[in-house]
CSV table of C-alpha atoms in Angstrom, one decimal:
chain,number,residue,atom,x,y,z
A,320,ASN,CA,0.0,0.0,0.0
A,321,CYS,CA,1.1,3.6,-0.4
A,322,PHE,CA,0.4,4.7,3.2
A,323,CYS,CA,2.3,2.3,5.5
A,324,PRO,CA,6.0,1.5,5.4
A,325,THR,CA,7.2,-1.8,4.1
A,326,ASN,CA,6.4,-4.7,6.4
A,327,TYR,CA,3.6,-2.8,8.2
A,328,ASN,CA,0.0,-3.8,8.1
A,329,PRO,CA,-2.6,-1.0,7.6
A,330,TYR,CA,-5.6,-0.9,9.9
A,331,ASN,CA,-8.0,1.1,7.8
A,332,GLN,CA,-11.4,0.4,9.4
A,333,GLY,CA,-13.0,0.1,5.9
A,334,ASP,CA,-11.4,3.3,4.6
A,335,ILE,CA,-8.9,3.5,1.8
A,336,VAL,CA,-6.4,5.4,4.0
A,337,PRO,CA,-5.2,3.6,7.2
A,338,LEU,CA,-6.6,6.1,9.6
A,339,GLY,CA,-6.3,3.5,12.3
A,340,GLY,CA,-2.6,3.3,12.0
A,341,CYS,CA,0.1,1.0,10.7
A,342,TYR,CA,1.2,-2.1,12.6
A,343,ARG,CA,4.2,-4.3,12.4
A,344,PRO,CA,4.2,-7.6,14.2
A,345,VAL,CA,7.6,-8.4,15.5
A,346,SER,CA,8.1,-12.0,16.6
A,347,ILE,CA,10.9,-11.4,19.1
A,348,PRO,CA,10.2,-12.5,22.7
A,349,ALA,CA,10.8,-9.6,25.1
A,350,ILE,CA,9.9,-8.2,28.4
A,351,GLU,CA,7.5,-5.2,28.2
A,352,VAL,CA,10.0,-2.4,28.7
A,353,LEU,CA,12.3,-3.8,26.0
A,354,ALA,CA,9.3,-4.3,23.6
A,355,ALA,CA,8.2,-0.7,24.2
A,356,LYS,CA,11.9,0.5,23.7
A,357,ASN,CA,12.2,-1.5,20.5
A,358,CYS,CA,9.1,0.2,19.1
A,359,ARG,CA,10.4,3.7,20.0
A,360,GLN,CA,14.0,3.3,18.9
A,361,HIS,CA,13.6,1.3,15.7
A,362,HIS,CA,10.2,2.2,14.5
A,363,ASN,CA,9.4,5.6,16.1
A,364,ALA,CA,6.2,4.0,17.4
A,365,THR,CA,4.5,2.7,20.5
A,366,LEU,CA,3.0,-0.6,21.5
A,367,ALA,CA,-0.5,-0.9,20.2
A,368,LYS,CA,-3.5,0.9,21.6
A,369,VAL,CA,-6.7,-1.2,21.3
A,370,GLU,CA,-9.8,1.1,21.2
A,371,ASP,CA,-12.4,-1.4,20.1
A,372,ARG,CA,-13.2,-5.0,19.2
A,373,ASN,CA,-12.4,-4.5,15.5
A,374,LYS,CA,-8.8,-3.4,16.3
A,375,ALA,CA,-8.4,-6.3,18.8
A,376,SER,CA,-9.5,-8.7,16.0
A,377,PHE,CA,-7.2,-7.1,13.5
A,378,LEU,CA,-4.2,-7.3,15.9
A,379,SER,CA,-5.0,-11.0,16.6
A,380,THR,CA,-4.8,-11.8,12.9
A,381,LEU,CA,-1.2,-10.6,12.9
A,382,PHE,CA,0.0,-13.5,15.1
A,383,PRO,CA,-0.5,-17.3,15.2
A,384,LEU,CA,-3.4,-18.5,17.4
A,385,LYS,CA,-2.6,-18.4,21.2
A,386,THR,CA,0.3,-16.0,20.8
A,387,LYS,CA,0.6,-13.7,23.7
A,388,PHE,CA,1.8,-10.2,22.8
A,389,TRP,CA,2.3,-6.9,24.6
A,390,ILE,CA,-0.1,-4.0,24.0
A,391,GLY,CA,0.6,-0.5,25.3
A,392,LEU,CA,-1.7,-0.7,28.3
A,393,ARG,CA,-0.1,-0.3,31.7
A,394,LEU,CA,-1.2,0.3,35.3
A,395,VAL,CA,0.1,3.7,36.3
A,396,ASP,CA,-0.8,5.0,39.8
A,397,GLY,CA,-3.8,2.8,40.0
A,398,VAL,CA,-5.2,3.7,36.6
A,399,TYR,CA,-4.8,1.7,33.3
A,400,GLN,CA,-3.3,4.0,30.7
A,401,TRP,CA,-2.3,3.8,27.0
A,402,PRO,CA,1.1,5.2,25.8
A,403,ASP,CA,-0.6,8.5,24.7
A,404,GLY,CA,-1.8,9.0,28.3
A,405,THR,CA,-5.5,8.2,27.7
A,406,THR,CA,-7.1,5.8,30.2
A,407,LEU,CA,-8.7,2.5,29.5
A,408,GLY,CA,-12.5,2.6,29.1
A,409,GLY,CA,-12.6,6.2,28.1
A,410,ASN,CA,-14.6,5.1,25.0
A,411,GLY,CA,-16.4,2.3,26.9
A,412,TYR,CA,-14.3,-0.6,25.4
A,413,GLN,CA,-12.6,-3.0,27.8
A,414,MET,CA,-11.9,-6.6,27.0
A,415,TRP,CA,-10.5,-8.1,30.1
A,416,ALA,CA,-9.9,-11.8,30.2
A,417,PRO,CA,-12.2,-13.7,32.6
A,418,GLY,CA,-11.1,-12.9,36.2
A,419,TYR,CA,-9.1,-9.8,35.2
A,420,PRO,CA,-8.1,-7.3,36.3
A,421,LYS,CA,-6.9,-8.7,39.5
A,422,SER,CA,-4.9,-7.2,42.3
A,423,GLY,CA,-1.3,-8.1,42.5
A,424,ALA,CA,-1.0,-9.7,39.1
A,425,GLY,CA,1.3,-7.1,37.6
A,426,ASP,CA,1.1,-3.7,35.9
A,427,CYS,CA,1.6,-4.6,32.2
A,428,VAL,CA,-1.1,-5.8,29.9
A,429,TYR,CA,-0.8,-8.3,27.0
A,430,MET,CA,-3.3,-9.6,24.5
A,431,TYR,CA,-4.0,-13.0,23.1
A,432,GLN,CA,-6.5,-14.9,21.0
A,433,TYR,CA,-7.2,-18.3,22.6
A,434,SER,CA,-9.6,-19.6,20.0
A,435,GLY,CA,-10.8,-18.8,16.5
A,436,PHE,CA,-14.0,-17.3,17.8
A,437,ARG,CA,-12.8,-15.2,20.8
A,438,SER,CA,-10.0,-12.7,20.3
A,439,GLY,CA,-8.6,-9.7,22.0
A,440,PHE,CA,-8.6,-10.6,25.7
A,441,PHE,CA,-6.6,-8.5,28.0
A,442,PRO,CA,-4.9,-10.3,30.9
A,443,HIS,CA,-2.2,-8.5,32.8
A,444,CYS,CA,1.0,-9.8,34.3
A,445,PHE,CA,4.4,-8.6,35.7
A,446,CYS,CA,6.3,-6.5,33.2
A,447,ALA,CA,9.3,-8.7,33.4
A,448,THR,CA,7.4,-11.6,31.8
A,449,THR,CA,8.6,-12.3,28.2
A,450,TRP,CA,6.0,-12.1,25.5
A,451,ILE,CA,6.1,-11.3,21.8
A,452,ILE,CA,6.4,-7.7,20.6
A,453,PRO,CA,3.4,-6.6,18.4
């Protein structure tokens, strides 16, 4: 396409122009801080922000089934925030995995698709856990 750099996937929400951003799945296992640093330093980007079920489904298609990958959501001073500073649920969308969020389970959030029919669940874990970089 003409809008996203090579090796990036456009999220265009049905539009011709990828107004939803360009995404590059990176299959390198990393802890959250290194995943975020990789995005910033090598791609001038951030970990993904998931505003709705459509984007969650799109991101899930970039990885094999049951792959766990970091998204940009983090617990900061008791509030879940995206890299741009907005808070989770500002638009009403939250897709916590069953039983989440739970106290003491860590501050960083990842996403996974555990079946072909259910995608985009958000569990959270300790930031030093190694997952794939989206």
